[in-house]
Coordinates of C-alpha atoms and ligand atoms in Angstrom, one line a residue:
X1 CA 1.2 -18.0 -13.5
X2 CA 4.2 -16.7 -15.7
X3 CA 7.0 -15.1 -14.1
X4 CA 6.4 -11.5 -15.5
X5 CA 2.7 -11.5 -14.6
X6 CA 1.4 -8.7 -12.4
X7 CA -2.1 -9.3 -10.7
X8 CA -4.4 -5.9 -9.9
X9 CA -7.5 -6.1 -8.1
X10 CA -10.0 -3.1 -8.9
X11 CA -10.7 -1.4 -12.1
X12 CA -11.4 1.9 -10.6
X13 CA -9.3 4.8 -10.9
X14 CA -5.9 3.5 -9.4
X15 CA -6.3 -0.1 -10.7
X16 CA -6.8 1.3 -14.4
X17 CA -3.8 3.3 -14.3
X18 CA -1.5 1.0 -12.7
X19 CA -2.4 -1.9 -14.9
X20 CA -1.8 0.6 -18.0
X21 CA 1.5 1.5 -16.5
X22 CA 2.7 -2.0 -16.0
X23 CA 1.5 -3.3 -19.2
X24 CA 3.3 -0.6 -21.1
X25 CA 6.3 -1.6 -19.4
X26 CA 5.7 -5.3 -20.6
X27 CA 4.4 -7.4 -17.9
X28 CA 1.3 -9.6 -18.6
X29 CA -1.4 -7.8 -16.2
X30 CA -4.5 -9.6 -14.9
X31 CA -7.0 -6.8 -14.2
X32 CA -9.5 -8.5 -11.8
X33 CA -12.8 -6.7 -10.9
X34 CA -15.8 -7.6 -9.0
X35 CA -18.5 -5.4 -10.9
X36 CA -20.9 -5.9 -12.4
X37 CA -21.3 -9.3 -10.8
X38 CA -20.8 -7.7 -7.4
X39 CA -21.9 -4.2 -6.8
X40 CA -21.0 -1.3 -4.4
X41 CA -23.8 1.2 -3.3
X42 CA -21.8 4.4 -5.2
X43 CA -21.0 2.5 -8.6
X44 CA -23.6 2.4 -11.4
X45 CA -22.0 0.3 -14.2
X46 CA -19.2 -2.7 -15.0
X47 CA -16.7 -0.2 -16.5
X48 CA -13.3 1.0 -15.4
X49 CA -12.6 4.2 -14.3
X50 CA -15.8 5.0 -13.1
X51 CA -16.4 8.0 -11.5
X52 CA -18.8 7.7 -8.6
X53 CA -19.6 11.1 -7.7
X54 CA -18.5 14.3 -9.1
X55 CA -17.2 14.6 -12.6
X56 CA -14.4 16.7 -12.1
X57 CA -10.5 15.9 -11.7
X58 CA -10.4 19.6 -9.6
X59 CA -8.0 22.3 -11.0
X60 CA -5.9 21.9 -13.5
X61 CA -3.7 25.0 -12.9
X62 CA -0.2 23.2 -12.7
X63 CA 1.7 26.4 -11.2
X64 CA -0.6 27.3 -8.5
X65 CA -2.6 24.4 -7.1
X66 CA -0.9 21.3 -6.1
X67 CA -3.4 18.9 -7.7
X68 CA -2.9 20.7 -11.1
X69 CA 0.7 19.7 -10.4
X70 CA -0.4 15.9 -10.1
X71 CA -2.2 16.3 -13.4
X72 CA 1.1 17.5 -15.0
X73 CA 3.2 14.9 -13.5
X74 CA 0.7 12.1 -14.7
X75 CA 0.6 13.6 -18.1
X76 CA 4.3 13.5 -18.2
X77 CA 4.2 9.9 -17.2
X78 CA 2.0 9.0 -19.7
X79 CA -0.9 8.5 -17.5
X80 CA -4.1 7.1 -19.0
X81 CA -6.6 8.8 -16.3
X82 CA -5.0 12.3 -17.7
X83 CA -4.8 11.3 -21.3
X84 CA -8.6 10.2 -21.2
X85 CA -9.5 13.2 -19.1
X86 CA -8.3 15.5 -21.7
X87 CA -9.7 13.5 -24.7
X88 CA -13.2 13.9 -23.1
X89 CA -12.8 17.4 -21.3
X90 CA -15.9 19.5 -21.0
X91 CA -15.7 23.2 -20.4
X92 CA -15.3 24.0 -16.4
X93 CA -13.4 27.0 -16.1
X94 CA -9.9 26.2 -14.5
X95 CA -11.0 22.8 -13.4
X96 CA -10.8 19.6 -15.5
X97 CA -14.3 18.4 -15.8
X98 CA -15.3 15.3 -18.1
X99 CA -18.1 13.6 -19.9
X100 CA -18.2 10.5 -17.2
X101 CA -19.8 8.0 -19.4
X102 CA -17.1 8.9 -22.3
X103 CA -14.5 8.6 -20.1
X104 CA -15.1 5.4 -18.7
X105 CA -16.2 3.5 -22.0
X106 CA -12.6 5.3 -23.1
X107 CA -10.8 3.8 -20.1
X108 CA -12.5 0.3 -20.4
X109 CA -12.1 0.0 -24.3
X110 CA -8.5 1.1 -23.9
X111 CA -7.2 -1.3 -21.1
X112 CA -9.5 -4.3 -22.8
X113 CA -7.7 -3.5 -26.1
X114 CA -4.3 -3.6 -24.5
X115 CA -2.5 -6.9 -26.0
X116 CA -0.7 -7.3 -22.2
X117 CA -3.8 -7.2 -20.4
X118 CA -6.5 -9.5 -19.5
X119 CA -9.7 -9.1 -17.4
X120 CA -11.4 -11.4 -15.1
X121 CA -14.5 -10.2 -13.7
X122 CA -15.2 -11.7 -10.1
X123 CA -14.5 -10.8 -6.5
X124 CA -11.1 -11.5 -5.1
X125 CA -11.6 -12.3 -1.2
X126 CA -8.3 -13.2 0.1
X127 CA -4.7 -12.2 0.0
X128 CA -3.2 -14.8 -2.2
X129 CA 0.2 -16.4 -1.1
X130 CA 1.6 -16.6 -4.6
X131 CA 2.3 -14.2 -7.5
X132 CA 2.8 -10.5 -7.4
X133 CA -0.4 -8.4 -6.7
X134 CA -1.7 -4.6 -6.5
X135 CA -4.7 -4.1 -4.3
X136 CA -6.7 -1.0 -5.3
X137 CA -10.1 -2.0 -4.0
X138 CA -11.0 1.8 -2.9
X139 CA -12.9 2.9 -0.4
X140 CA -15.8 0.3 -1.1
X141 CA -13.7 -2.6 -0.6
X142 CA -15.8 -5.3 -0.6
X143 CA -16.7 -6.9 2.8
X144 CA -14.9 -10.2 2.5
X145 CA -11.7 -8.7 1.1
X146 CA -11.9 -6.2 4.2
X147 CA -12.0 -9.0 6.5
X148 CA -8.9 -10.8 5.0
X149 CA -7.2 -7.5 4.7
X150 CA -7.8 -6.8 8.5
X151 CA -6.8 -10.5 9.3
X152 CA -3.4 -9.9 7.8
X153 CA -2.9 -6.2 9.3
X154 CA -4.7 -6.5 12.5
X155 CA -8.2 -5.0 12.6
X156 CA -6.8 -1.6 14.3
X157 CA -4.9 -1.1 11.6
X158 CA -7.9 -1.0 8.7
X159 CA -10.6 1.6 8.9
X160 CA -14.1 1.3 7.3
X161 CA -15.0 5.0 7.8
X162 CA -13.0 7.9 7.9
X163 CA -13.4 10.7 10.6
X164 CA -11.6 13.7 9.0
X165 CA -11.0 16.8 11.0
X166 CA -10.4 19.8 9.1
X167 CA -6.6 20.7 8.6
X168 CA -5.3 24.1 8.5
X169 CA -1.8 25.3 7.1
X170 CA 0.2 26.3 10.2
X171 CA 1.3 29.7 8.7
X172 CA -2.4 30.9 8.0
X173 CA -3.2 30.6 12.5
X174 CA -3.0 33.9 14.1
X175 CA -0.2 33.4 16.7
X176 CA -1.3 36.9 18.5
X177 CA -4.2 34.9 19.8
X178 CA -3.1 31.4 19.9
X179 CA -0.5 29.5 21.7
X180 CA 1.5 26.7 21.7
X181 CA 0.7 24.3 24.7
X182 CA 0.3 20.7 25.6
X183 CA -2.7 20.2 28.1
X184 CA -1.3 20.4 31.7
X185 CA 2.4 20.9 29.8
X186 CA 2.5 17.2 29.3
X187 CA 5.6 15.6 27.9
X188 CA 9.4 14.9 28.8
X189 CA 11.0 17.5 26.0
X190 CA 9.7 21.3 25.2
X191 CA 8.6 20.1 21.8
X192 CA 6.1 17.7 23.4
X193 CA 5.0 20.2 26.0
X194 CA 4.1 22.3 23.4
X195 CA 2.7 20.0 20.7
X196 CA -0.7 21.8 20.4
X197 CA -2.0 24.8 19.0
X198 CA -4.5 26.8 21.4
X199 CA -7.7 28.7 20.4
X200 CA -9.3 30.4 23.3
X201 CA -13.1 31.3 23.4
X202 CA -15.1 33.7 25.6
X203 CA -18.7 32.5 26.6
X204 CA -20.0 34.6 24.0
X205 CA -17.7 33.4 21.6
X206 CA -18.6 29.9 22.3
X207 CA -22.3 30.8 22.5
X208 CA -22.0 32.1 19.2
X209 CA -20.3 29.2 17.7
X210 CA -22.5 26.7 19.0
X211 CA -25.5 28.7 17.2
X212 CA -23.6 28.6 14.0
X213 CA -22.8 24.8 14.4
X214 CA -26.5 23.9 14.9
X215 CA -27.6 26.2 12.0
X216 CA -25.1 25.2 9.5
X217 CA -26.2 23.1 6.4
X218 CA -25.1 19.4 6.7
X219 CA -24.3 16.6 4.2
X220 CA -26.6 13.5 4.7
X221 CA -25.0 9.8 4.6
X222 CA -25.3 8.4 1.4
X223 CA -27.6 4.8 1.4
X224 CA -25.7 2.1 2.4
X225 CA -23.2 4.4 4.4
X226 CA -25.5 4.8 7.2
X227 CA -23.4 6.0 10.3
X228 CA -21.7 3.2 12.4
X229 CA -19.5 6.3 13.1
X230 CA -20.7 6.7 16.8
X231 CA -17.6 5.2 18.7
X232 CA -15.1 7.9 19.5
X233 CA -15.7 10.0 16.5
X234 CA -19.2 11.6 16.8
X235 CA -19.3 14.6 14.3
X236 CA -19.0 17.9 16.4
X237 CA -22.7 19.3 15.1
X238 CA -23.8 15.8 16.9
X239 CA -22.0 16.6 19.9
X240 CA -23.5 20.3 20.0
X241 CA -27.1 19.0 19.3
X242 CA -26.9 16.5 22.5
X243 CA -26.4 19.7 24.6
X244 CA -24.8 23.0 24.3
X245 CA -22.1 22.1 27.0
X246 CA -21.2 19.1 25.4
X247 CA -18.5 20.4 23.3
X248 CA -17.2 22.5 26.4
X249 CA -16.8 19.0 28.2
X250 CA -15.3 17.4 25.4
X251 CA -12.7 18.4 22.7
X252 CA -13.0 22.0 23.3
X253 CA -12.6 21.7 27.2
X254 CA -10.4 24.4 28.6
X255 CA -8.7 22.8 31.6
X256 CA -4.9 22.4 32.0
X257 CA -4.2 25.1 29.6
X258 CA -2.9 29.1 30.4
X259 CA -3.4 31.5 27.7
X260 CA 0.3 32.7 27.1
X261 CA -0.7 36.1 25.8
X262 CA -3.4 36.7 28.8
X263 CA -2.6 34.1 31.8
X264 CA -5.0 36.1 33.7
X265 CA -7.7 35.2 31.6
X266 CA -9.5 31.8 32.1
X267 CA -11.0 31.0 28.8
X268 CA -14.8 29.4 28.4
X269 CA -13.5 27.1 26.0
X270 CA -10.5 25.8 23.8
X271 CA -10.2 24.4 20.6
X272 CA -6.8 22.7 20.1
X273 CA -5.1 22.0 16.9
X274 CA -2.3 19.1 16.6
X275 CA 0.3 18.7 14.1
X276 CA -0.4 16.5 11.2
X277 CA 3.1 15.7 9.4
X278 CA 6.2 15.6 10.4
X279 CA 7.3 18.8 8.5
X280 CA 4.9 20.8 11.0
X281 CA 3.4 22.9 7.7
X282 CA 0.0 21.3 8.9
X283 CA -2.4 20.8 12.0
X284 CA -5.5 19.1 12.6
X285 CA -8.6 20.5 14.4
X286 CA -8.8 17.9 17.3
X287 CA -12.2 16.0 17.3
X288 CA -13.6 18.1 14.7
X289 CA -14.8 15.7 12.4
X290 CA -17.9 16.8 10.7
X291 CA -20.6 16.5 8.1
X292 CA -21.2 20.1 7.5
X293 CA -21.2 21.2 4.2
X294 CA -17.8 22.5 3.3
X295 CA -19.0 26.2 2.6
X296 CA -20.4 26.2 6.2
X297 CA -17.3 24.4 7.7
X298 CA -15.1 27.4 6.4
X299 CA -17.1 30.0 7.8
X300 CA -17.9 28.3 11.0
X301 CA -14.3 27.5 11.8
X302 CA -13.2 31.2 11.0
X303 CA -15.3 32.3 14.2
X304 CA -12.6 30.3 16.3
X305 CA -10.4 33.0 17.4
X306 CA -7.0 32.8 15.8
X307 CA -8.4 31.1 12.9
X308 CA -10.1 34.4 11.5
X309 CA -7.9 34.0 8.2
X310 CA -7.1 30.2 8.3
X311 CA -6.2 28.6 5.2
X312 CA -7.6 25.3 5.0
X313 CA -5.3 22.2 3.4
X314 CA -8.3 19.9 3.8
X315 CA -12.2 20.4 5.1
X316 CA -13.7 17.8 7.7
X317 CA -16.0 14.7 6.6
X318 CA -17.1 11.5 7.4
X319 CA -17.6 8.6 4.7
X320 CA -17.9 5.1 4.4
X321 CA -14.3 4.5 3.4
X322 CA -11.7 1.3 3.7
X323 CA -8.2 2.5 4.2
X324 CA -5.1 1.1 5.8
X325 CA -2.8 2.6 8.2
X326 CA -0.3 2.9 5.9
X327 CA 2.6 4.6 7.5
X328 CA 2.9 1.5 9.8
X329 CA 1.8 -1.3 7.2
X330 CA 3.3 -0.2 4.3
X331 CA 7.0 0.7 2.8
X332 CA 8.2 3.3 0.8
X333 CA 7.2 0.8 -2.2
X334 CA 3.8 0.6 -1.4
X335 CA 4.3 -3.2 -0.4
X336 CA 2.9 -4.7 2.5
X337 CA 5.7 -4.9 5.1
X338 CA 4.5 -8.6 6.3
X339 CA 3.9 -9.8 2.7
X340 CA 6.1 -7.7 0.3
X341 CA 4.5 -9.5 -2.8
X342 CA 1.1 -7.6 -2.1
X343 CA 1.0 -4.1 -2.9
X344 CA -1.9 -1.2 -2.1
X345 CA -2.7 1.4 -4.5
X346 CA -5.4 4.3 -4.5
X347 CA -7.8 5.4 -1.8
X348 CA -7.2 2.4 0.5
X349 CA -3.9 3.5 1.1
X350 CA -5.1 6.8 2.7
X351 CA -4.9 9.3 -0.1
X352 CA -8.2 10.7 -1.1
X353 CA -9.6 11.6 -4.5
X354 CA -9.7 10.5 -8.1
X355 CA -6.5 12.1 -9.2
X356 CA -4.8 11.1 -6.0
X357 CA -5.6 7.5 -6.3
X358 CA -4.7 7.3 -9.9
X359 CA -1.5 8.8 -9.2
X360 CA -0.7 6.3 -6.3
X361 CA -1.9 3.6 -8.9
X362 CA 0.7 5.0 -11.7
X363 CA 3.3 4.6 -8.9
X364 CA 2.4 1.1 -7.7
X365 CA 2.2 -0.1 -11.4
X366 CA 5.7 1.6 -12.2
X367 CA 7.2 -0.1 -9.0
X368 CA 5.8 -3.4 -9.4
X369 CA 6.8 -3.5 -12.9
X370 CA 10.2 -2.4 -11.8
X371 CA 10.5 -5.2 -9.4
X372 CA 9.5 -7.8 -11.6
X373 CA 11.7 -6.5 -14.3
X374 CA 14.6 -6.7 -12.0
X375 CA 15.0 -3.0 -11.9
X376 CA 15.5 -0.5 -8.7
X377 CA 12.6 2.0 -8.7
X378 CA 12.8 4.9 -5.9
X379 CA 9.9 6.6 -5.3
X380 CA 10.0 10.3 -6.7
X381 CA 11.5 12.9 -4.5
X382 CA 9.3 14.2 -2.2
X383 CA 9.5 17.5 -3.4
X384 CA 7.3 16.6 -6.3
X385 CA 3.5 16.0 -5.8
X386 CA 3.4 12.3 -6.2
X387 CA 6.6 11.7 -4.0
X388 CA 4.8 14.6 -1.4
X389 CA 2.1 12.4 -1.5
X390 CA 3.7 8.7 -1.2
X391 CA 5.9 10.0 1.6
X392 CA 2.8 11.2 3.2
X393 CA 1.2 8.0 3.5
X394 CA 4.5 5.5 4.0
X395 CA 6.0 7.8 6.7
X396 CA 5.6 11.6 6.8
X397 CA 1.8 11.2 8.5
X398 CA 1.5 10.7 12.3
X399 CA 0.4 7.2 12.1
X400 CA -1.6 7.3 15.3
X401 CA -4.1 9.8 14.1
X402 CA -3.9 8.9 10.2
X403 CA -6.9 9.8 8.1
X404 CA -7.1 10.0 4.2
X405 CA -5.3 13.2 2.7
X406 CA -5.8 15.3 -0.6
X407 CA -2.7 16.5 -2.1
X408 CA -1.7 20.3 -1.1
X409 CA 1.2 22.5 -0.7
X410 CA 1.5 21.6 3.1
X411 CA 3.1 18.1 2.3
X412 CA 5.9 19.9 0.5
X413 CA 9.4 20.9 2.1
X414 CA 9.4 24.6 2.4
X415 CA 11.5 26.3 0.1
X416 CA 14.1 28.4 1.8
X417 CA 14.6 32.1 1.0
X418 CA 10.7 32.7 0.0
X419 CA 8.0 34.8 1.8
X420 CA 5.5 33.3 4.1
X421 CA 1.8 33.9 4.6
X422 CA -0.8 35.2 2.0
X423 CA 1.4 37.7 0.3
X424 CA 4.0 35.4 -0.8
X425 CA 1.8 32.6 -1.7
X426 CA 1.8 33.3 -5.5
X427 CA 5.3 33.4 -5.6
X428 CA 5.9 30.3 -3.2
X429 CA 3.4 28.2 -5.1
X430 CA 5.0 28.5 -8.4
X431 CA 8.6 28.0 -6.5
X432 CA 7.1 24.5 -5.6
X433 CA 5.7 23.7 -8.7
X434 CA 8.9 24.7 -10.7
X435 CA 10.9 22.6 -8.5
X436 CA 8.7 19.7 -8.7
X437 CA 8.2 19.6 -12.4
X438 CA 12.4 19.8 -12.7
X439 CA 12.8 16.9 -10.0
X440 CA 9.9 15.0 -11.6
X441 CA 11.3 15.0 -15.2
X442 CA 14.9 13.7 -13.6
X443 CA 12.9 11.1 -11.8
X444 CA 11.4 10.2 -15.1
X445 CA 14.9 10.2 -16.8
X446 CA 16.2 7.6 -14.7
X447 CA 13.9 5.3 -15.9
X448 CA 14.5 5.6 -19.4
Ligands
FAD1 C1 -19.9 8.1 -2.4 C2 -18.6 8.2 -2.7 C3 -18.5 9.8 -3.3 C4 -17.2 9.8 -3.9 N1 -16.9 11.4 -4.3 C5 -15.8 11.4 -4.9 C6 -15.9 12.7 -5.6 O1 -16.7 13.5 -6.0 N2 -14.2 13.1 -6.3 C7 -13.5 12.4 -5.9 O2 -12.5 12.9 -6.4 N3 -13.5 11.4 -5.1 C8 -14.7 11.1 -4.6 N4 -14.9 9.9 -3.9 C9 -13.4 9.2 -3.8 C10 -13.2 8.4 -4.8 O3 -13.7 7.0 -4.5 C11 -11.9 7.8 -5.2 O4 -11.5 9.3 -5.2 C12 -11.7 7.2 -6.3 O5 -12.6 6.4 -6.6 C13 -10.7 6.2 -5.8 O6 -10.2 5.4 -6.6 P1 -9.6 3.8 -6.3 O7 -9.3 3.1 -7.6 O8 -8.8 3.7 -5.2 O9 -11.4 3.4 -6.1 P2 -12.2 3.1 -7.0 O10 -12.5 3.9 -8.1 O11 -13.6 2.8 -6.0 O12 -12.2 1.4 -7.5 C14 -12.0 0.0 -6.7 C15 -12.6 -0.8 -7.6 O13 -12.4 -2.0 -7.0 C16 -13.2 -2.9 -7.0 N5 -13.2 -3.7 -5.9 C17 -13.7 -3.7 -4.6 N6 -13.2 -4.6 -3.9 C18 -13.1 -5.8 -4.8 C19 -12.8 -7.2 -4.8 N7 -12.7 -8.0 -3.6 N8 -12.5 -8.1 -5.9 C20 -12.5 -7.3 -7.1 N9 -12.9 -6.0 -7.3 C21 -13.0 -5.1 -5.9 C22 -14.6 -2.0 -7.1 O14 -15.5 -2.4 -7.8 C23 -14.1 -0.5 -7.8 O15 -14.2 -0.9 -9.4 C24 -15.8 9.2 -3.8 C25 -16.0 8.2 -2.9 C26 -17.2 7.5 -2.4 C27 -17.4 6.3 -1.6

């Protein structure tokens, strides 16, 4: 093994991008991929960069959309995934959709033809003790490797399913209805005593909400993904199916709370939202993991008093998804704190989606290359989309309730002097994306 060799495990979105970035910086890259020898329930081929479901990289709007901004940053950093997507783009309005076969063929051919990349097919089942490695094995990391990772991190720091409760932008909650209070005012400081946002329901509102939950369209589990979700993270609609009162005695119990707007009125049920990031811009709806379809979720959740006009940073879900508790396990270079020769990248770090995964691969590839070449590479500033994401997974997110995250403007530090709320949104988003582009360019210039 030569000194400048980097091993990357997983030729998906993240591993392919990491290999491309590190190889272009002069490293010898060995890309390990278990497919087609060992299959997953979602992948169909042995190709690199296979899109397992939708053929869309989502919005390509780099002024008004956080994922569009991530596209922009990846293009600026000579990203393989974005260049290939642009080459094999299909008409899709404002979205960046691609011909998936041509896309994966191109990623595969490009990596195989790169003079600094060699490919080794086969499953890696352990965390090696010598050399530098990036593990980008994704949501369907093979069970044997999952076990080896859990042995290193502790089983409680590696999840095999996500249980994502919807996340709401704090500014979109109607505070004339909702109020801040922890149950029984628990906590030493005022901040702790007011750690939750509470949305009250009358009996009629509760009954209508349960009816809507039961009637909503749900997503089925994929084959091979069947529900081992039962311990402690039942979907809310399953709880409602078990009895109309179950939620009122579970996540929606009204006890220990006094409506700050109407102290004399006892709520029949209360929906609680808990802060989801250090900035306080995002709140998750506690215990509301769900398999409802996205359209149904927005309709049903807007029935909650105080959330009539809620904007969602992400909707809920439950999937087979192997991911680390990155805020406690990874440093800001995406290295395992207990084994710094091992980095993680992609969805296994707790980001969610093709674009976010590829972006984390891009960073891991560049960071590993910098380290092997004896250079310093700080993460991008957290005013950028890539910086906001890496900051979230390696420190900004609440470690105790950590669940996979899409890129969204709630992860960005607020801009002073711009109008809040819906009316100021266009100007605010433009402000975020302008600031991000400038800061990202500076970060790139620092590497040349
Ligand atoms: C069923 C399903 C549907 C999804 N649909 C979407 C969608 O529509 N849109 C979206 O944006 N995201 C979707 N995702 C999330 C999607 O998986 C990620 O966005 C993206 O593929 C993650 O990229 P990645 O590189 O981290 O992982 P992957 O793209 O999954 O790549 C990981 C690679 O590692 C390999 N591997 C795993 N274990 C080992 C091992 N031990 N040794 C060697 N190789 C190994 C795998 O074969 C795979 O090639 C979906 C996920 C699943 C499971």
